[in-house]
Amino acid sequence: MSSLIGTNAPDFSLDSSEGEKFDSSKMKGHWYVLFFYAKDGSPTCKRGCLNFKEQHDLFVSAGCTVVGISQDSVADHQRFKEELGGLPFDLLSDQEREVASQFGVPVQW
C-alpha cells in the first residue's frame, strides 16, 4: 500500500446515522477526522468511539468535524449510538467497503 500522507482525501458519499448523505466534497476547506472501525458493538470499537466522544469538544474547539466509518448498516449505527449514550458525531455506512478500500483500510474481520 502506498502512503496517502500529503495527498488529498478521495471524495466519497455515504449514508449517515442521521439519515442523510454525507458528501465529503462539501468538507473541502474544513478540517475533519475520519476514523474507520471494524464493527458496531465490539469492545475495541466501543472504546474507540467513546474516546472520540470524550474528546469531541476538543476537536470542535479546533474547528474539526469527527466522522466514523464502518461496514455496519445505518440502522446498526443508530442502535450503536444509542447504546453508547449518544455520540455527538455521524457514523457512516460503508457496507461494500468502497471508501475503506480507497483509504487503504485493511479488512478487519
mmCIF file of N, CA and C in Angstrom:
data_model
loop_
_atom_site.group_PDB
_atom_site.id
_atom_site.type_symbol
_atom_site.label_atom_id
_atom_site.label_comp_id
_atom_site.label_asym_id
_atom_site.label_seq_id
_atom_site.Cartn_x
_atom_site.Cartn_y
_atom_site.Cartn_z
ATOM 1 N N MET A 1 0.853 -1.180 0.000
ATOM 2 C CA MET A 1 0.000 0.000 0.000
ATOM 3 C C MET A 1 0.891 1.232 0.000
ATOM 4 N N SER A 2 0.597 2.162 -0.864
ATOM 5 C CA SER A 2 1.353 3.409 -0.897
ATOM 6 C C SER A 2 0.810 4.363 0.154
ATOM 7 N N SER A 3 1.646 5.266 0.591
ATOM 8 C CA SER A 3 1.266 6.222 1.625
ATOM 9 C C SER A 3 0.326 7.280 1.069
ATOM 10 N N LEU A 4 -0.682 7.639 1.857
ATOM 11 C CA LEU A 4 -1.612 8.696 1.477
ATOM 12 C C LEU A 4 -1.235 10.023 2.132
ATOM 13 N N ILE A 5 -0.179 10.009 2.939
ATOM 14 C CA ILE A 5 0.228 11.217 3.646
ATOM 15 C C ILE A 5 0.597 12.298 2.638
ATOM 16 N N GLY A 6 0.056 13.487 2.844
ATOM 17 C CA GLY A 6 0.350 14.617 1.971
ATOM 18 C C GLY A 6 -0.503 14.679 0.727
ATOM 19 N N THR A 7 -1.458 13.745 0.591
ATOM 20 C CA THR A 7 -2.344 13.761 -0.575
ATOM 21 C C THR A 7 -3.750 14.176 -0.135
ATOM 22 N N ASN A 8 -4.540 14.630 -1.078
ATOM 23 C CA ASN A 8 -5.928 14.961 -0.784
ATOM 24 C C ASN A 8 -6.728 13.681 -0.574
ATOM 25 N N ALA A 9 -7.647 13.735 0.356
ATOM 26 C CA ALA A 9 -8.520 12.586 0.597
ATOM 27 C C ALA A 9 -9.440 12.392 -0.602
ATOM 28 N N PRO A 10 -9.726 11.140 -0.952
ATOM 29 C CA PRO A 10 -10.652 10.895 -2.056
ATOM 30 C C PRO A 10 -12.059 11.375 -1.699
ATOM 31 N N ASP A 11 -12.792 11.842 -2.687
ATOM 32 C CA ASP A 11 -14.189 12.228 -2.479
ATOM 33 C C ASP A 11 -15.041 10.971 -2.352
ATOM 34 N N PHE A 12 -16.044 11.046 -1.487
ATOM 35 C CA PHE A 12 -16.967 9.927 -1.317
ATOM 36 C C PHE A 12 -18.287 10.439 -0.776
ATOM 37 N N SER A 13 -19.302 9.608 -0.890
ATOM 38 C CA SER A 13 -20.625 9.913 -0.364
ATOM 39 C C SER A 13 -21.177 8.638 0.261
ATOM 40 N N LEU A 14 -21.587 8.721 1.550
ATOM 41 C CA LEU A 14 -22.122 7.567 2.266
ATOM 42 C C LEU A 14 -23.340 7.977 3.088
ATOM 43 N N ASP A 15 -24.220 7.010 3.350
ATOM 44 C CA ASP A 15 -25.364 7.248 4.223
ATOM 45 C C ASP A 15 -24.880 7.371 5.665
ATOM 46 N N SER A 16 -25.493 8.312 6.396
ATOM 47 C CA SER A 16 -25.087 8.557 7.777
ATOM 48 C C SER A 16 -26.120 8.040 8.770
ATOM 49 N N SER A 17 -25.684 7.932 10.003
ATOM 50 C CA SER A 17 -26.556 7.506 11.091
ATOM 51 C C SER A 17 -27.674 8.510 11.338
ATOM 52 N N GLU A 18 -27.550 9.701 10.787
ATOM 53 C CA GLU A 18 -28.577 10.731 10.942
ATOM 54 C C GLU A 18 -29.609 10.684 9.820
ATOM 55 N N GLY A 19 -29.503 9.669 8.934
ATOM 56 C CA GLY A 19 -30.470 9.505 7.867
ATOM 57 C C GLY A 19 -30.227 10.397 6.669
ATOM 58 N N GLU A 20 -29.044 10.953 6.573
ATOM 59 C CA GLU A 20 -28.690 11.834 5.458
ATOM 60 C C GLU A 20 -27.470 11.286 4.741
ATOM 61 N N LYS A 21 -27.187 11.861 3.590
ATOM 62 C CA LYS A 21 -25.953 11.534 2.872
ATOM 63 C C LYS A 21 -24.844 12.429 3.396
ATOM 64 N N PHE A 22 -23.699 11.834 3.657
ATOM 65 C CA PHE A 22 -22.505 12.604 3.973
ATOM 66 C C PHE A 22 -21.704 12.673 2.692
ATOM 67 N N ASP A 23 -21.438 13.872 2.209
ATOM 68 C CA ASP A 23 -20.703 14.096 0.970
ATOM 69 C C ASP A 23 -19.397 14.792 1.316
ATOM 70 N N SER A 24 -18.293 14.074 1.188
ATOM 71 C CA SER A 24 -17.001 14.638 1.591
ATOM 72 C C SER A 24 -16.618 15.869 0.780
ATOM 73 N N SER A 25 -17.144 16.006 -0.437
ATOM 74 C CA SER A 25 -16.786 17.178 -1.246
ATOM 75 C C SER A 25 -17.283 18.466 -0.584
ATOM 76 N N LYS A 26 -18.302 18.366 0.263
ATOM 77 C CA LYS A 26 -18.806 19.532 0.984
ATOM 78 C C LYS A 26 -17.897 19.918 2.151
ATOM 79 N N MET A 27 -16.919 19.068 2.461
ATOM 80 C CA MET A 27 -15.994 19.335 3.561
ATOM 81 C C MET A 27 -14.734 20.055 3.088
ATOM 82 N N LYS A 28 -14.606 20.267 1.797
ATOM 83 C CA LYS A 28 -13.407 20.940 1.280
ATOM 84 C C LYS A 28 -13.245 22.291 1.966
ATOM 85 N N GLY A 29 -12.022 22.548 2.416
ATOM 86 C CA GLY A 29 -11.743 23.789 3.117
ATOM 87 C C GLY A 29 -12.017 23.720 4.607
ATOM 88 N N HIS A 30 -12.465 22.549 5.088
ATOM 89 C CA HIS A 30 -12.755 22.348 6.503
ATOM 90 C C HIS A 30 -11.910 21.185 7.024
ATOM 91 N N TRP A 31 -11.545 21.253 8.281
ATOM 92 C CA TRP A 31 -10.815 20.153 8.917
ATOM 93 C C TRP A 31 -11.808 19.091 9.369
ATOM 94 N N TYR A 32 -11.466 17.833 9.097
ATOM 95 C CA TYR A 32 -12.274 16.743 9.629
ATOM 96 C C TYR A 32 -11.418 15.511 9.868
ATOM 97 N N VAL A 33 -11.845 14.712 10.831
ATOM 98 C CA VAL A 33 -11.171 13.467 11.184
ATOM 99 C C VAL A 33 -12.083 12.326 10.788
ATOM 100 N N LEU A 34 -11.572 11.442 9.953
ATOM 101 C CA LEU A 34 -12.281 10.202 9.618
ATOM 102 C C LEU A 34 -11.609 9.090 10.393
ATOM 103 N N PHE A 35 -12.399 8.301 11.086
ATOM 104 C CA PHE A 35 -11.811 7.115 11.690
ATOM 105 C C PHE A 35 -12.617 5.906 11.249
ATOM 106 N N PHE A 36 -11.897 4.866 10.919
ATOM 107 C CA PHE A 36 -12.504 3.613 10.475
ATOM 108 C C PHE A 36 -12.451 2.629 11.631
ATOM 109 N N TYR A 37 -13.535 1.899 11.818
ATOM 110 C CA TYR A 37 -13.554 0.892 12.873
ATOM 111 C C TYR A 37 -14.246 -0.353 12.342
ATOM 112 N N ALA A 38 -14.000 -1.480 13.010
ATOM 113 C CA ALA A 38 -14.415 -2.770 12.472
ATOM 114 C C ALA A 38 -15.912 -3.050 12.574
ATOM 115 N N LYS A 39 -16.503 -2.859 13.763
ATOM 116 C CA LYS A 39 -17.883 -3.323 13.915
ATOM 117 C C LYS A 39 -18.558 -2.648 15.103
ATOM 118 N N ASP A 40 -19.779 -2.187 14.866
ATOM 119 C CA ASP A 40 -20.579 -1.643 15.961
ATOM 120 C C ASP A 40 -20.722 -2.711 17.051
ATOM 121 N N GLY A 41 -20.493 -2.311 18.282
ATOM 122 C CA GLY A 41 -20.719 -3.211 19.404
ATOM 123 C C GLY A 41 -19.516 -4.001 19.862
ATOM 124 N N SER A 42 -18.455 -4.089 19.063
ATOM 125 C CA SER A 42 -17.283 -4.830 19.526
ATOM 126 C C SER A 42 -16.590 -4.019 20.630
ATOM 127 N N PRO A 43 -15.978 -4.688 21.598
ATOM 128 C CA PRO A 43 -15.373 -3.966 22.725
ATOM 129 C C PRO A 43 -14.335 -2.921 22.304
ATOM 130 N N THR A 44 -13.481 -3.260 21.371
ATOM 131 C CA THR A 44 -12.453 -2.315 20.927
ATOM 132 C C THR A 44 -13.079 -1.117 20.237
ATOM 133 N N CYS A 45 -14.088 -1.346 19.429
ATOM 134 C CA CYS A 45 -14.736 -0.249 18.710
ATOM 135 C C CYS A 45 -15.534 0.639 19.657
ATOM 136 N N LYS A 46 -16.134 0.032 20.672
ATOM 137 C CA LYS A 46 -16.825 0.833 21.691
ATOM 138 C C LYS A 46 -15.852 1.795 22.348
ATOM 139 N N ARG A 47 -14.689 1.263 22.758
ATOM 140 C CA ARG A 47 -13.681 2.112 23.408
ATOM 141 C C ARG A 47 -13.231 3.229 22.481
ATOM 142 N N GLY A 48 -12.997 2.895 21.206
ATOM 143 C CA GLY A 48 -12.556 3.911 20.252
ATOM 144 C C GLY A 48 -13.593 5.008 20.077
ATOM 145 N N CYS A 49 -14.836 4.623 19.889
ATOM 146 C CA CYS A 49 -15.900 5.623 19.714
ATOM 147 C C CYS A 49 -16.086 6.456 20.978
ATOM 148 N N LEU A 50 -15.997 5.808 22.145
ATOM 149 C CA LEU A 50 -16.141 6.556 23.390
ATOM 150 C C LEU A 50 -14.975 7.522 23.598
ATOM 151 N N ASN A 51 -13.782 7.147 23.139
ATOM 152 C CA ASN A 51 -12.646 8.076 23.212
ATOM 153 C C ASN A 51 -12.906 9.310 22.350
ATOM 154 N N PHE A 52 -13.419 9.107 21.139
ATOM 155 C CA PHE A 52 -13.754 10.260 20.296
ATOM 156 C C PHE A 52 -14.873 11.081 20.919
ATOM 157 N N LYS A 53 -15.826 10.414 21.576
ATOM 158 C CA LYS A 53 -16.904 11.130 22.254
ATOM 159 C C LYS A 53 -16.337 12.013 23.372
ATOM 160 N N GLU A 54 -15.438 11.436 24.172
ATOM 161 C CA GLU A 54 -14.835 12.179 25.287
ATOM 162 C C GLU A 54 -14.029 13.386 24.805
ATOM 163 N N GLN A 55 -13.413 13.274 23.653
ATOM 164 C CA GLN A 55 -12.557 14.339 23.129
ATOM 165 C C GLN A 55 -13.275 15.237 22.117
ATOM 166 N N HIS A 56 -14.559 14.983 21.901
ATOM 167 C CA HIS A 56 -15.289 15.682 20.845
ATOM 168 C C HIS A 56 -15.222 17.201 20.986
ATOM 169 N N ASP A 57 -15.411 17.712 22.195
ATOM 170 C CA ASP A 57 -15.368 19.167 22.396
ATOM 171 C C ASP A 57 -14.016 19.745 21.997
ATOM 172 N N LEU A 58 -12.949 19.011 22.246
ATOM 173 C CA LEU A 58 -11.609 19.460 21.857
ATOM 174 C C LEU A 58 -11.501 19.567 20.332
ATOM 175 N N PHE A 59 -11.995 18.558 19.628
ATOM 176 C CA PHE A 59 -11.980 18.601 18.162
ATOM 177 C C PHE A 59 -12.799 19.776 17.646
ATOM 178 N N VAL A 60 -13.988 19.957 18.202
ATOM 179 C CA VAL A 60 -14.862 21.049 17.770
ATOM 180 C C VAL A 60 -14.204 22.398 18.034
ATOM 181 N N SER A 61 -13.553 22.537 19.192
ATOM 182 C CA SER A 61 -12.902 23.812 19.515
ATOM 183 C C SER A 61 -11.762 24.131 18.545
ATOM 184 N N ALA A 62 -11.218 23.078 17.922
ATOM 185 C CA ALA A 62 -10.171 23.268 16.922
ATOM 186 C C ALA A 62 -10.757 23.415 15.517
ATOM 187 N N GLY A 63 -12.093 23.473 15.425
ATOM 188 C CA GLY A 63 -12.751 23.636 14.129
ATOM 189 C C GLY A 63 -12.798 22.372 13.310
ATOM 190 N N CYS A 64 -12.808 21.235 13.972
ATOM 191 C CA CYS A 64 -12.711 19.946 13.291
ATOM 192 C C CYS A 64 -13.985 19.126 13.494
ATOM 193 N N THR A 65 -14.442 18.489 12.431
ATOM 194 C CA THR A 65 -15.593 17.589 12.460
ATOM 195 C C THR A 65 -15.082 16.157 12.578
ATOM 196 N N VAL A 66 -15.735 15.348 13.400
ATOM 197 C CA VAL A 66 -15.367 13.940 13.586
ATOM 198 C C VAL A 66 -16.422 13.066 12.910
ATOM 199 N N VAL A 67 -15.958 12.036 12.176
ATOM 200 C CA VAL A 67 -16.853 11.120 11.477
ATOM 201 C C VAL A 67 -16.273 9.711 11.563
ATOM 202 N N GLY A 68 -17.107 8.736 11.954
ATOM 203 C CA GLY A 68 -16.690 7.343 11.998
ATOM 204 C C GLY A 68 -17.278 6.567 10.827
ATOM 205 N N ILE A 69 -16.535 5.560 10.364
ATOM 206 C CA ILE A 69 -16.972 4.749 9.222
ATOM 207 C C ILE A 69 -16.756 3.269 9.539
ATOM 208 N N SER A 70 -17.786 2.456 9.263
ATOM 209 C CA SER A 70 -17.641 1.002 9.327
ATOM 210 C C SER A 70 -18.583 0.381 8.297
ATOM 211 N N GLN A 71 -18.544 -0.942 8.212
ATOM 212 C CA GLN A 71 -19.394 -1.674 7.267
ATOM 213 C C GLN A 71 -20.820 -1.847 7.762
ATOM 214 N N ASP A 72 -21.104 -1.461 8.981
ATOM 215 C CA ASP A 72 -22.436 -1.674 9.539
ATOM 216 C C ASP A 72 -23.483 -0.838 8.814
ATOM 217 N N SER A 73 -24.732 -1.272 8.911
ATOM 218 C CA SER A 73 -25.845 -0.556 8.284
ATOM 219 C C SER A 73 -26.171 0.711 9.073
ATOM 220 N N VAL A 74 -26.932 1.591 8.463
ATOM 221 C CA VAL A 74 -27.382 2.809 9.139
ATOM 222 C C VAL A 74 -28.181 2.447 10.390
ATOM 223 N N ALA A 75 -29.060 1.449 10.297
ATOM 224 C CA ALA A 75 -29.858 1.030 11.459
ATOM 225 C C ALA A 75 -28.954 0.530 12.587
ATOM 226 N N ASP A 76 -27.921 -0.235 12.245
ATOM 227 C CA ASP A 76 -26.960 -0.697 13.258
ATOM 228 C C ASP A 76 -26.254 0.486 13.899
ATOM 229 N N HIS A 77 -25.867 1.474 13.087
ATOM 230 C CA HIS A 77 -25.201 2.672 13.619
ATOM 231 C C HIS A 77 -26.120 3.420 14.588
ATOM 232 N N GLN A 78 -27.383 3.524 14.244
ATOM 233 C CA GLN A 78 -28.321 4.232 15.116
ATOM 234 C C GLN A 78 -28.442 3.526 16.464
ATOM 235 N N ARG A 79 -28.535 2.187 16.445
ATOM 236 C CA ARG A 79 -28.609 1.416 17.701
ATOM 237 C C ARG A 79 -27.315 1.562 18.506
ATOM 238 N N PHE A 80 -26.182 1.538 17.818
ATOM 239 C CA PHE A 80 -24.875 1.636 18.473
ATOM 240 C C PHE A 80 -24.719 2.996 19.149
ATOM 241 N N LYS A 81 -25.102 4.053 18.452
ATOM 242 C CA LYS A 81 -25.020 5.393 19.038
ATOM 243 C C LYS A 81 -25.885 5.476 20.296
ATOM 244 N N GLU A 82 -27.060 4.897 20.243
ATOM 245 C CA GLU A 82 -27.963 4.900 21.396
ATOM 246 C C GLU A 82 -27.359 4.097 22.552
ATOM 247 N N GLU A 83 -26.777 2.931 22.219
ATOM 248 C CA GLU A 83 -26.145 2.079 23.240
ATOM 249 C C GLU A 83 -25.032 2.825 23.976
ATOM 250 N N LEU A 84 -24.332 3.692 23.279
ATOM 251 C CA LEU A 84 -23.214 4.432 23.876
ATOM 252 C C LEU A 84 -23.659 5.753 24.493
ATOM 253 N N GLY A 85 -24.943 5.925 24.677
ATOM 254 C CA GLY A 85 -25.438 7.136 25.315
ATOM 255 C C GLY A 85 -25.459 8.332 24.392
ATOM 256 N N GLY A 86 -25.501 8.073 23.109
ATOM 257 C CA GLY A 86 -25.495 9.140 22.112
ATOM 258 C C GLY A 86 -24.076 9.555 21.780
ATOM 259 N N LEU A 87 -23.761 9.549 20.538
ATOM 260 C CA LEU A 87 -22.457 10.035 20.079
ATOM 261 C C LEU A 87 -22.679 11.356 19.362
ATOM 262 N N PRO A 88 -21.839 12.344 19.603
ATOM 263 C CA PRO A 88 -22.050 13.672 19.021
ATOM 264 C C PRO A 88 -21.526 13.813 17.592
ATOM 265 N N PHE A 89 -21.301 12.695 16.927
ATOM 266 C CA PHE A 89 -20.790 12.727 15.554
ATOM 267 C C PHE A 89 -21.486 11.652 14.732
ATOM 268 N N ASP A 90 -21.431 11.816 13.415
ATOM 269 C CA ASP A 90 -22.036 10.862 12.488
ATOM 270 C C ASP A 90 -21.218 9.583 12.391
ATOM 271 N N LEU A 91 -21.927 8.495 12.182
ATOM 272 C CA LEU A 91 -21.325 7.226 11.794
ATOM 273 C C LEU A 91 -21.828 6.931 10.390
ATOM 274 N N LEU A 92 -20.909 6.594 9.492
ATOM 275 C CA LEU A 92 -21.250 6.368 8.095
ATOM 276 C C LEU A 92 -21.213 4.885 7.760
ATOM 277 N N SER A 93 -22.122 4.478 6.896
ATOM 278 C CA SER A 93 -22.256 3.086 6.494
ATOM 279 C C SER A 93 -21.525 2.838 5.175
ATOM 280 N N ASP A 94 -20.492 2.018 5.236
ATOM 281 C CA ASP A 94 -19.685 1.650 4.068
ATOM 282 C C ASP A 94 -19.779 0.136 3.893
ATOM 283 N N GLN A 95 -20.999 -0.356 3.649
ATOM 284 C CA GLN A 95 -21.250 -1.791 3.627
ATOM 285 C C GLN A 95 -20.456 -2.538 2.564
ATOM 286 N N GLU A 96 -20.136 -1.898 1.481
ATOM 287 C CA GLU A 96 -19.376 -2.558 0.407
ATOM 288 C C GLU A 96 -17.871 -2.301 0.517
ATOM 289 N N ARG A 97 -17.464 -1.564 1.561
ATOM 290 C CA ARG A 97 -16.055 -1.239 1.820
ATOM 291 C C ARG A 97 -15.404 -0.438 0.689
ATOM 292 N N GLU A 98 -16.201 0.264 -0.091
ATOM 293 C CA GLU A 98 -15.636 1.050 -1.191
ATOM 294 C C GLU A 98 -14.756 2.181 -0.671
ATOM 295 N N VAL A 99 -15.237 2.902 0.333
ATOM 296 C CA VAL A 99 -14.460 4.020 0.887
ATOM 297 C C VAL A 99 -13.269 3.490 1.671
ATOM 298 N N ALA A 100 -13.481 2.452 2.477
ATOM 299 C CA ALA A 100 -12.369 1.855 3.230
ATOM 300 C C ALA A 100 -11.251 1.438 2.274
ATOM 301 N N SER A 101 -11.607 0.859 1.149
ATOM 302 C CA SER A 101 -10.601 0.453 0.155
ATOM 303 C C SER A 101 -9.867 1.651 -0.429
ATOM 304 N N GLN A 102 -10.607 2.741 -0.695
ATOM 305 C CA GLN A 102 -9.967 3.943 -1.232
ATOM 306 C C GLN A 102 -8.910 4.484 -0.280
ATOM 307 N N PHE A 103 -9.142 4.324 1.012
ATOM 308 C CA PHE A 103 -8.214 4.818 2.023
ATOM 309 C C PHE A 103 -7.188 3.759 2.433
ATOM 310 N N GLY A 104 -7.247 2.573 1.841
ATOM 311 C CA GLY A 104 -6.281 1.526 2.153
ATOM 312 C C GLY A 104 -6.503 0.850 3.487
ATOM 313 N N VAL A 105 -7.735 0.887 3.989
ATOM 314 C CA VAL A 105 -8.047 0.270 5.275
ATOM 315 C C VAL A 105 -8.165 -1.237 5.059
ATOM 316 N N PRO A 106 -7.387 -2.030 5.803
ATOM 317 C CA PRO A 106 -7.454 -3.487 5.634
ATOM 318 C C PRO A 106 -8.759 -4.049 6.179
ATOM 319 N N VAL A 107 -9.138 -5.219 5.684
ATOM 320 C CA VAL A 107 -10.299 -5.924 6.209
ATOM 321 C C VAL A 107 -9.960 -6.327 7.639
ATOM 322 N N GLN A 108 -10.866 -6.025 8.562
ATOM 323 C CA GLN A 108 -10.543 -6.253 9.976
ATOM 324 C C GLN A 108 -11.302 -7.406 10.593
ATOM 325 N N TRP A 109 -12.169 -8.061 9.873
ATOM 326 C CA TRP A 109 -12.856 -9.228 10.434
ATOM 327 C C TRP A 109 -13.186 -10.204 9.347
#
